[in-house]
mmCIF file of C-alpha atoms and ligand atoms in Angstrom:
data_model
loop_
_atom_site.group_PDB
_atom_site.id
_atom_site.type_symbol
_atom_site.label_atom_id
_atom_site.label_comp_id
_atom_site.label_asym_id
_atom_site.label_seq_id
_atom_site.Cartn_x
_atom_site.Cartn_y
_atom_site.Cartn_z
ATOM 1 C CA MET A 1 157.537 -161.402 -154.546
ATOM 2 C CA LEU A 2 157.575 -161.735 -158.348
ATOM 3 C CA GLN A 3 158.846 -158.764 -160.335
ATOM 4 C CA PRO A 4 156.334 -157.455 -162.909
ATOM 5 C CA LEU A 5 156.531 -159.445 -166.102
ATOM 6 C CA GLN A 6 155.415 -158.773 -169.680
ATOM 7 C CA LEU A 7 153.022 -161.510 -170.745
ATOM 8 C CA LEU A 8 152.731 -162.424 -174.345
ATOM 9 C CA GLN A 9 150.016 -164.888 -175.579
ATOM 10 C CA PRO A 10 150.776 -165.809 -179.197
ATOM 11 C CA SER A 11 148.328 -167.958 -181.060
ATOM 12 C CA THR A 12 150.786 -169.427 -183.539
ATOM 13 C CA VAL A 13 154.138 -171.305 -183.305
ATOM 14 C CA ALA A 14 155.779 -168.625 -185.549
ATOM 15 C CA GLU A 15 154.676 -165.785 -183.354
ATOM 16 C CA ALA A 16 155.946 -167.524 -180.129
ATOM 17 C CA SER A 17 159.249 -168.315 -181.854
ATOM 18 C CA ARG A 18 159.703 -164.705 -183.046
ATOM 19 C CA ALA A 19 159.118 -163.540 -179.445
ATOM 20 C CA LEU A 20 161.868 -165.869 -178.220
ATOM 21 C CA ALA A 21 164.233 -164.665 -180.904
ATOM 22 C CA GLU A 22 163.432 -161.027 -180.118
ATOM 23 C CA PHE A 23 163.840 -161.161 -176.298
ATOM 24 C CA GLY A 24 166.523 -163.765 -176.100
ATOM 25 C CA ASP A 25 167.601 -164.613 -172.453
ATOM 26 C CA LYS A 26 165.048 -162.177 -171.073
ATOM 27 C CA ALA A 27 162.084 -164.376 -172.160
ATOM 28 C CA LYS A 28 160.899 -167.862 -171.345
ATOM 29 C CA LEU A 29 158.091 -170.050 -172.697
ATOM 30 C CA TYR A 30 155.316 -170.631 -170.137
ATOM 31 C CA ALA A 31 152.929 -173.646 -170.221
ATOM 32 C CA GLY A 32 151.540 -174.768 -166.920
ATOM 33 C CA GLY A 33 154.130 -172.740 -164.925
ATOM 34 C CA ALA A 34 154.671 -175.417 -162.315
ATOM 35 C CA GLU A 35 158.442 -175.219 -162.636
ATOM 36 C CA LEU A 36 158.801 -171.757 -164.075
ATOM 37 C CA LEU A 37 157.007 -170.028 -161.188
ATOM 38 C CA LEU A 38 159.134 -171.910 -158.613
ATOM 39 C CA LEU A 39 162.267 -170.656 -160.358
ATOM 40 C CA LEU A 40 161.008 -167.058 -160.504
ATOM 41 C CA ARG A 41 159.750 -167.032 -156.921
ATOM 42 C CA ASN A 42 163.050 -168.385 -155.664
ATOM 43 C CA GLY A 43 165.078 -165.819 -157.642
ATOM 44 C CA LEU A 44 166.776 -168.569 -159.748
ATOM 45 C CA LEU A 45 165.712 -167.102 -163.021
ATOM 46 C CA GLN A 46 165.675 -163.368 -164.102
ATOM 47 C CA ILE A 47 163.425 -162.714 -167.015
ATOM 48 C CA GLU A 48 161.246 -159.820 -168.179
ATOM 49 C CA THR A 49 158.827 -161.598 -170.560
ATOM 50 C CA VAL A 50 156.832 -164.776 -170.331
ATOM 51 C CA VAL A 51 155.565 -166.279 -173.641
ATOM 52 C CA ASP A 52 152.441 -168.274 -172.737
ATOM 53 C CA VAL A 53 152.015 -170.991 -175.252
ATOM 54 C CA LYS A 54 148.678 -172.257 -174.140
ATOM 55 C CA ALA A 55 146.703 -170.184 -176.700
ATOM 56 C CA ILE A 56 148.297 -172.209 -179.568
ATOM 57 C CA PRO A 57 145.493 -174.739 -180.478
ATOM 58 C CA ARG A 58 147.664 -177.490 -181.939
ATOM 59 C CA LEU A 59 149.575 -177.903 -178.693
ATOM 60 C CA HIS A 60 146.363 -179.189 -176.959
ATOM 61 C CA GLN A 61 145.603 -182.047 -179.387
ATOM 62 C CA VAL A 62 145.780 -185.794 -178.700
ATOM 63 C CA SER A 63 145.206 -188.081 -181.765
ATOM 64 C CA VAL A 64 145.853 -191.651 -182.849
ATOM 65 C CA GLU A 65 147.280 -192.090 -186.323
ATOM 66 C CA ALA A 66 149.176 -194.936 -187.958
ATOM 67 C CA ASN A 67 150.033 -196.991 -184.905
ATOM 68 C CA ALA A 68 151.124 -193.995 -182.882
ATOM 69 C CA ILE A 69 149.565 -191.474 -180.372
ATOM 70 C CA HIS A 70 150.343 -187.880 -180.970
ATOM 71 C CA VAL A 71 150.329 -185.669 -177.913
ATOM 72 C CA GLY A 72 150.397 -181.847 -178.050
ATOM 73 C CA ALA A 73 153.029 -180.284 -175.680
ATOM 74 C CA CYS A 74 150.386 -178.429 -173.697
ATOM 75 C CA VAL A 75 148.377 -181.607 -172.699
ATOM 76 C CA THR A 76 148.449 -181.843 -168.985
ATOM 77 C CA HIS A 77 149.560 -184.831 -166.848
ATOM 78 C CA HIS A 78 145.991 -185.217 -165.614
ATOM 79 C CA GLU A 79 144.557 -185.347 -169.192
ATOM 80 C CA LEU A 80 147.141 -187.945 -170.068
ATOM 81 C CA GLN A 81 146.568 -190.259 -167.154
ATOM 82 C CA ALA A 82 142.754 -190.257 -167.925
ATOM 83 C CA HIS A 83 142.868 -190.279 -171.731
ATOM 84 C CA PRO A 84 141.233 -193.417 -173.195
ATOM 85 C CA ALA A 85 143.703 -193.785 -176.071
ATOM 86 C CA ILE A 86 146.663 -193.437 -173.742
ATOM 87 C CA ARG A 87 145.187 -195.964 -171.319
ATOM 88 C CA GLN A 88 144.481 -198.404 -174.093
ATOM 89 C CA HIS A 89 147.761 -198.046 -176.160
ATOM 90 C CA ALA A 90 150.263 -196.914 -173.598
ATOM 91 C CA PRO A 91 149.035 -198.113 -170.172
ATOM 92 C CA ALA A 92 152.387 -197.884 -168.385
ATOM 93 C CA PHE A 93 152.715 -194.247 -169.619
ATOM 94 C CA ALA A 94 149.218 -193.488 -168.340
ATOM 95 C CA TYR A 95 150.295 -195.007 -164.990
ATOM 96 C CA ALA A 96 153.532 -192.935 -164.944
ATOM 97 C CA GLU A 97 151.422 -189.792 -165.482
ATOM 98 C CA SER A 98 149.183 -190.713 -162.598
ATOM 99 C CA GLN A 99 152.230 -190.842 -160.335
ATOM 100 C CA VAL A 100 153.500 -187.272 -161.120
ATOM 101 C CA ALA A 101 153.626 -185.196 -157.932
ATOM 102 C CA ASN A 102 150.145 -184.422 -156.700
ATOM 103 C CA VAL A 103 146.710 -183.498 -158.166
ATOM 104 C CA ARG A 104 147.579 -179.804 -158.300
ATOM 105 C CA VAL A 105 150.796 -180.286 -160.270
ATOM 106 C CA ARG A 106 149.122 -182.832 -162.528
ATOM 107 C CA ASN A 107 146.315 -180.465 -163.380
ATOM 108 C CA GLN A 108 148.760 -177.535 -164.037
ATOM 109 C CA GLY A 109 151.851 -179.247 -165.486
ATOM 110 C CA THR A 110 152.131 -180.240 -169.128
ATOM 111 C CA LEU A 111 154.070 -183.095 -170.839
ATOM 112 C CA GLY A 112 155.891 -180.532 -172.996
ATOM 113 C CA GLY A 113 156.939 -178.522 -169.874
ATOM 114 C CA ASN A 114 158.109 -181.606 -168.188
ATOM 115 C CA LEU A 115 160.223 -182.882 -171.069
ATOM 116 C CA ALA A 116 161.641 -179.461 -172.057
ATOM 117 C CA PHE A 117 162.711 -178.721 -168.451
ATOM 118 C CA ASN A 118 164.374 -182.210 -168.327
ATOM 119 C CA ASP A 119 164.559 -182.324 -164.591
ATOM 120 C CA PRO A 120 166.341 -185.600 -163.838
ATOM 121 C CA HIS A 121 163.668 -186.442 -161.211
ATOM 122 C CA SER A 122 160.826 -186.914 -163.701
ATOM 123 C CA ASP A 123 158.533 -189.821 -164.561
ATOM 124 C CA PRO A 124 157.176 -189.531 -168.114
ATOM 125 C CA GLY A 125 160.421 -189.544 -170.128
ATOM 126 C CA THR A 126 161.560 -192.893 -168.730
ATOM 127 C CA VAL A 127 158.557 -194.807 -169.951
ATOM 128 C CA LEU A 128 158.379 -192.876 -173.225
ATOM 129 C CA LEU A 129 161.881 -194.257 -174.024
ATOM 130 C CA ILE A 130 160.365 -197.769 -173.983
ATOM 131 C CA HIS A 131 157.837 -196.588 -176.641
ATOM 132 C CA GLN A 132 160.753 -195.158 -178.644
ATOM 133 C CA ALA A 133 159.026 -191.839 -178.724
ATOM 134 C CA SER A 134 160.012 -188.807 -180.745
ATOM 135 C CA VAL A 135 159.398 -185.109 -180.529
ATOM 136 C CA THR A 136 158.521 -182.478 -183.010
ATOM 137 C CA LEU A 137 160.238 -179.153 -182.457
ATOM 138 C CA GLY A 138 159.119 -175.968 -184.267
ATOM 139 C CA SER A 139 160.124 -172.387 -184.848
ATOM 140 C CA SER A 140 159.490 -169.614 -187.359
ATOM 141 C CA ARG A 141 162.136 -171.366 -189.511
ATOM 142 C CA GLY A 142 160.163 -174.635 -189.765
ATOM 143 C CA GLU A 143 159.871 -178.030 -187.925
ATOM 144 C CA ARG A 144 162.079 -181.029 -187.230
ATOM 145 C CA GLN A 145 161.674 -184.268 -185.563
ATOM 146 C CA LEU A 146 164.111 -185.948 -183.097
ATOM 147 C CA ARG A 147 164.138 -189.131 -181.248
ATOM 148 C CA LEU A 148 163.571 -188.520 -177.515
ATOM 149 C CA ASP A 149 166.909 -189.988 -176.539
ATOM 150 C CA GLU A 150 168.487 -187.385 -178.788
ATOM 151 C CA PHE A 151 166.273 -184.619 -177.327
ATOM 152 C CA PHE A 152 167.408 -185.346 -173.751
ATOM 153 C CA VAL A 153 171.044 -183.926 -173.788
ATOM 154 C CA ASP A 154 171.860 -183.612 -170.049
ATOM 155 C CA MET A 155 170.498 -182.550 -166.733
ATOM 156 C CA TYR A 156 168.119 -179.554 -167.529
ATOM 157 C CA ALA A 157 169.420 -179.488 -171.035
ATOM 158 C CA THR A 158 167.677 -180.542 -174.257
ATOM 159 C CA ALA A 159 168.288 -180.187 -177.996
ATOM 160 C CA LEU A 160 165.928 -177.193 -178.274
ATOM 161 C CA GLU A 161 167.320 -174.226 -180.057
ATOM 162 C CA PRO A 162 166.780 -170.775 -178.337
ATOM 163 C CA ASP A 163 163.912 -169.918 -180.618
ATOM 164 C CA GLU A 164 162.293 -173.428 -180.725
ATOM 165 C CA LEU A 165 159.169 -174.808 -179.148
ATOM 166 C CA LEU A 166 158.406 -178.416 -178.229
ATOM 167 C CA LEU A 167 155.243 -178.973 -180.238
ATOM 168 C CA GLU A 168 154.338 -182.592 -180.062
ATOM 169 C CA VAL A 169 155.337 -186.046 -178.707
ATOM 170 C CA GLU A 170 154.781 -189.061 -180.933
ATOM 171 C CA ILE A 171 154.355 -192.332 -178.961
ATOM 172 C CA PRO A 172 154.428 -195.370 -181.230
ATOM 173 C CA PHE A 173 152.434 -198.395 -180.018
ATOM 174 C CA LEU A 174 154.589 -201.188 -178.584
ATOM 175 C CA PRO A 175 155.351 -204.258 -180.903
ATOM 176 C CA LEU A 176 152.705 -206.913 -180.951
ATOM 177 C CA GLY A 177 152.879 -209.035 -177.825
ATOM 178 C CA MET A 178 155.139 -206.652 -175.924
ATOM 179 C CA LYS A 179 153.857 -205.784 -172.443
ATOM 180 C CA CYS A 180 155.108 -202.848 -170.467
ATOM 181 C CA ALA A 181 155.345 -201.590 -166.822
ATOM 182 C CA TYR A 182 156.645 -198.515 -164.942
ATOM 183 C CA GLN A 183 157.668 -198.450 -161.273
ATOM 184 C CA ARG A 184 159.046 -195.652 -159.181
ATOM 185 C CA LEU A 185 160.552 -195.302 -155.773
ATOM 186 C CA HIS A 186 159.883 -192.101 -153.939
ATOM 187 C CA ARG A 187 160.358 -190.686 -150.424
ATOM 188 C CA TYR A 188 159.014 -187.237 -151.410
ATOM 189 C CA GLN A 189 156.837 -186.111 -154.299
ATOM 190 C CA ARG A 190 159.563 -186.263 -156.862
ATOM 191 C CA PRO A 191 160.841 -189.738 -157.757
ATOM 192 C CA THR A 192 164.179 -190.930 -156.439
ATOM 193 C CA LEU A 193 164.200 -193.728 -159.067
ATOM 194 C CA GLY A 194 161.989 -194.645 -162.043
ATOM 195 C CA VAL A 195 162.348 -197.821 -164.028
ATOM 196 C CA ALA A 196 160.409 -198.980 -167.085
ATOM 197 C CA ALA A 197 160.362 -202.274 -169.003
ATOM 198 C CA GLY A 198 158.841 -203.640 -172.141
ATOM 199 C CA VAL A 199 159.087 -207.392 -172.626
ATOM 200 C CA ARG A 200 157.914 -209.962 -175.159
ATOM 201 C CA MET A 201 158.077 -213.528 -174.197
ATOM 202 C CA SER A 202 158.244 -216.534 -176.525
ATOM 203 C CA ASN A 203 158.212 -220.183 -175.342
ATOM 204 C CA GLY A 204 159.164 -219.224 -171.775
ATOM 205 C CA THR A 205 162.161 -217.046 -172.773
ATOM 206 C CA ILE A 206 162.682 -213.301 -173.338
ATOM 207 C CA ALA A 207 162.403 -212.689 -177.034
ATOM 208 C CA GLU A 208 162.708 -208.916 -176.740
ATOM 209 C CA ALA A 209 163.276 -206.632 -173.802
ATOM 210 C CA ARG A 210 163.358 -202.770 -173.553
ATOM 211 C CA LEU A 211 164.592 -201.199 -170.298
ATOM 212 C CA ALA A 212 164.900 -197.570 -169.216
ATOM 213 C CA VAL A 213 166.079 -195.888 -165.976
ATOM 214 C CA GLY A 214 165.323 -192.381 -164.902
ATOM 215 C CA CYS A 215 166.289 -190.125 -162.014
ATOM 216 C CA VAL A 216 169.527 -191.940 -161.099
ATOM 217 C CA GLY A 217 171.830 -189.816 -163.261
ATOM 218 C CA PRO A 218 171.535 -186.644 -165.257
ATOM 219 C CA LYS A 219 168.926 -187.956 -167.744
ATOM 220 C CA ALA A 220 166.669 -190.854 -168.401
ATOM 221 C CA VAL A 221 168.419 -193.598 -170.569
ATOM 222 C CA ARG A 222 167.708 -196.878 -172.389
ATOM 223 C CA LEU A 223 169.832 -199.881 -171.447
ATOM 224 C CA SER A 224 170.542 -201.400 -174.837
ATOM 225 C CA ASP A 225 173.501 -203.545 -173.820
ATOM 226 C CA LEU A 226 171.539 -205.127 -170.930
ATOM 227 C CA GLU A 227 168.606 -205.602 -173.182
ATOM 228 C CA ALA A 228 170.648 -207.613 -175.644
ATOM 229 C CA LYS A 229 172.052 -209.777 -172.790
ATOM 230 C CA LEU A 230 168.563 -210.659 -171.532
ATOM 231 C CA ARG A 231 167.411 -211.815 -174.989
ATOM 232 C CA GLY A 232 166.910 -215.573 -175.040
ATOM 233 C CA SER A 233 167.124 -215.973 -171.199
ATOM 234 C CA LYS A 234 164.423 -217.092 -168.845
ATOM 235 C CA LEU A 235 162.661 -214.450 -166.749
ATOM 236 C CA SER A 236 163.888 -216.232 -163.719
ATOM 237 C CA GLU A 237 167.494 -215.765 -164.664
ATOM 238 C CA SER A 238 167.108 -211.889 -165.286
ATOM 239 C CA ARG A 239 167.827 -210.757 -161.755
ATOM 240 C CA GLN A 240 171.175 -212.520 -161.798
ATOM 241 C CA LEU A 241 172.038 -211.095 -165.257
ATOM 242 C CA ILE A 242 171.071 -207.596 -164.072
ATOM 243 C CA ALA A 243 173.010 -207.854 -160.797
ATOM 244 C CA VAL A 244 176.343 -208.747 -162.579
ATOM 245 C CA GLU A 245 175.870 -205.637 -164.774
ATOM 246 C CA LYS A 246 176.065 -203.267 -161.775
ATOM 247 C CA GLU A 247 179.412 -201.687 -162.625
ATOM 248 C CA GLN A 248 178.431 -201.273 -166.299
ATOM 249 C CA LEU A 249 175.247 -199.576 -165.090
ATOM 250 C CA ARG A 250 177.302 -197.198 -162.993
ATOM 251 C CA GLN A 251 179.297 -196.070 -166.082
ATOM 252 C CA LEU A 252 176.093 -195.718 -168.144
ATOM 253 C CA LEU A 253 173.832 -194.093 -165.606
ATOM 254 C CA ARG A 254 176.380 -191.817 -163.850
ATOM 255 C CA PRO A 255 174.461 -191.921 -160.562
ATOM 256 C CA VAL A 256 174.227 -188.594 -158.722
ATOM 257 C CA GLY A 257 173.783 -188.523 -154.966
ATOM 258 C CA ASP A 258 171.375 -185.862 -153.713
ATOM 259 C CA LEU A 259 168.640 -185.137 -151.150
ATOM 260 C CA LEU A 260 166.608 -188.018 -152.650
ATOM 261 C CA GLY A 261 169.299 -190.683 -152.111
ATOM 262 C CA SER A 262 173.074 -191.416 -152.334
ATOM 263 C CA ALA A 263 174.542 -192.490 -155.683
ATOM 264 C CA ASP A 264 175.215 -196.011 -154.301
ATOM 265 C CA TYR A 265 171.703 -196.410 -152.884
ATOM 266 C CA LYS A 266 170.145 -195.426 -156.218
ATOM 267 C CA LEU A 267 172.402 -197.783 -158.182
ATOM 268 C CA TYR A 268 171.697 -200.757 -155.820
ATOM 269 C CA MET A 269 167.929 -199.981 -156.008
ATOM 270 C CA THR A 270 168.140 -199.770 -159.790
ATOM 271 C CA THR A 271 169.337 -203.371 -160.006
ATOM 272 C CA VAL A 272 166.596 -204.504 -157.676
ATOM 273 C CA MET A 273 163.883 -202.594 -159.370
ATOM 274 C CA LEU A 274 164.837 -203.555 -162.877
ATOM 275 C CA GLY A 275 164.154 -207.140 -161.874
ATOM 276 C CA ASN A 276 160.858 -206.149 -160.338
ATOM 277 C CA VAL A 277 159.645 -204.160 -163.355
ATOM 278 C CA LEU A 278 160.639 -206.852 -165.855
ATOM 279 C CA GLU A 279 158.534 -209.375 -163.911
ATOM 280 C CA ALA A 280 155.622 -206.912 -163.603
ATOM 281 C CA ALA A 281 155.780 -206.227 -167.318
ATOM 282 C CA ALA A 282 155.704 -209.952 -168.147
ATOM 283 C CA ALA A 283 152.775 -210.490 -165.736
ATOM 284 C CA GLN A 284 150.597 -207.824 -167.317
HETATM 285 C C1 LIG B 301 156.108 -179.812 -156.241
HETATM 286 C C2 LIG B 301 156.391 -180.465 -157.511
HETATM 287 C C3 LIG B 301 156.556 -181.837 -157.611
HETATM 288 C C4 LIG B 301 156.754 -182.407 -158.864
HETATM 289 N N1 LIG B 301 156.865 -183.863 -158.922
HETATM 290 C C5 LIG B 301 157.165 -184.358 -160.077
HETATM 291 C C6 LIG B 301 157.045 -185.885 -160.210
HETATM 292 O O1 LIG B 301 156.844 -186.561 -159.293
HETATM 293 N N2 LIG B 301 157.347 -186.396 -161.418
HETATM 294 C C7 LIG B 301 157.562 -185.625 -162.596
HETATM 295 O O2 LIG B 301 157.710 -186.131 -163.643
HETATM 296 N N3 LIG B 301 157.569 -184.229 -162.445
HETATM 297 C C8 LIG B 301 157.329 -183.725 -161.264
HETATM 298 N N4 LIG B 301 157.358 -182.282 -161.171
HETATM 299 C C9 LIG B 301 157.606 -181.545 -162.374
HETATM 300 C C10 LIG B 301 156.385 -181.255 -163.213
HETATM 301 O O3 LIG B 301 155.640 -182.252 -163.472
HETATM 302 C C11 LIG B 301 156.809 -180.665 -164.534
HETATM 303 O O4 LIG B 301 158.048 -180.134 -164.488
HETATM 304 C C12 LIG B 301 155.842 -179.830 -165.007
HETATM 305 O O5 LIG B 301 154.911 -180.640 -165.702
HETATM 306 C C13 LIG B 301 156.338 -178.777 -166.001
HETATM 307 O O6 LIG B 301 155.309 -178.456 -166.855
HETATM 308 P P1 LIG B 301 154.732 -177.002 -166.988
HETATM 309 O O7 LIG B 301 153.812 -177.051 -168.103
HETATM 310 O O8 LIG B 301 154.279 -176.536 -165.681
HETATM 311 O O9 LIG B 301 156.097 -176.253 -167.416
HETATM 312 P P2 LIG B 301 156.496 -174.768 -167.103
HETATM 313 O O10 LIG B 301 156.791 -174.570 -165.645
HETATM 314 O O11 LIG B 301 155.588 -173.834 -167.759
HETATM 315 O O12 LIG B 301 157.837 -174.729 -167.969
HETATM 316 C C14 LIG B 301 158.948 -175.521 -167.571
HETATM 317 C C15 LIG B 301 160.104 -175.233 -168.495
HETATM 318 O O13 LIG B 301 159.845 -175.755 -169.760
HETATM 319 C C16 LIG B 301 159.782 -174.726 -170.802
HETATM 320 N N5 LIG B 301 158.741 -175.051 -171.655
HETATM 321 C C17 LIG B 301 157.440 -175.208 -171.315
HETATM 322 N N6 LIG B 301 156.618 -175.550 -172.390
HETATM 323 C C18 LIG B 301 157.427 -175.663 -173.440
HETATM 324 C C19 LIG B 301 157.292 -175.963 -174.848
HETATM 325 N N7 LIG B 301 156.164 -176.348 -175.344
HETATM 326 N N8 LIG B 301 158.418 -175.994 -175.660
HETATM 327 C C20 LIG B 301 159.650 -175.635 -175.100
HETATM 328 N N9 LIG B 301 159.888 -175.297 -173.786
HETATM 329 C C21 LIG B 301 158.818 -175.330 -172.944
HETATM 330 C C22 LIG B 301 159.661 -173.404 -169.986
HETATM 331 O O14 LIG B 301 160.196 -172.351 -170.697
HETATM 332 C C23 LIG B 301 160.371 -173.746 -168.709
HETATM 333 O O15 LIG B 301 161.776 -173.591 -168.879
HETATM 334 C C24 LIG B 301 157.086 -181.646 -160.014
HETATM 335 C C25 LIG B 301 156.897 -180.237 -159.942
HETATM 336 C C26 LIG B 301 156.636 -179.659 -158.745
HETATM 337 C C27 LIG B 301 156.465 -178.124 -158.710
#
């Protein structure tokens, strides 16, 4: 049974931020509630106030401006998977959104809630790293922008200050000629492993590659060193180049064994699936 909770429904960012500042640890922002209600029902979180952010209009907007898509924090996974601008300019992200959980969670859960919770077993953040996405955070003190890789701090930890809200995610278009793919491995609803690749080929070789891995360790990460090693090689050589990097990937990804798979299994499958997703991106 849930304990009675005070419900606040602010209509501005400043009001929501002031509520967080006033109630401190006893309050939490509430968007879709997909994660929050689970925590409350299982007694993993003790709060007295929920600050429902869904009445703040700007958090529901999706717009395309200057080669980037701007997505409000309260846009749901279902809206994103179906949105024409997302499907056109960020198809791998639209695909990742279509893979989240099940139709109930996709209708209820929001992109902002997903990124702010930063559960390691998530899909959207991994492919957003390929787009070099950034986030806008806001409070009654003002707004600031951060790269998504700076926003993800650790497992369930982000750069959000206690009185801040995640307002918007900016998703730049990929460079001209770059194709992108996302693939996930799952035994249950939440992914065991998610890999994303962006690749631009020139004269049969990899001119530019972007790679990201999620779910293996505490947070989704870009693989910049491996990307540099792939540059100038043939696609057919990429699996070998990835396989020899396994120990470096272990250091970088810090694989965690859990109910979804052992650390060694996740790491091995990462090397296999990075090859798969690179080929899938190139074949788009
Ligand atoms: C059964 C199940 C299966 C799932 N499977 C998957 C999956 O396969 N892939 C995947 O990626 N995810 C999966 N999820 C996670 C889910 O998609 C996201 O966690 C969900 O979208 C969270 O969004 P929400 O709006 O419901 O957040 P809420 O539950 O409302 O909030 C989650 C957390 O984020 C904070 N928060 C919410 N909005 C903001 C904001 N604007 N600014 C700052 N903080 C905020 C809240 O205070 C809370 O701490 C699954 C969840 C469930 C319950």
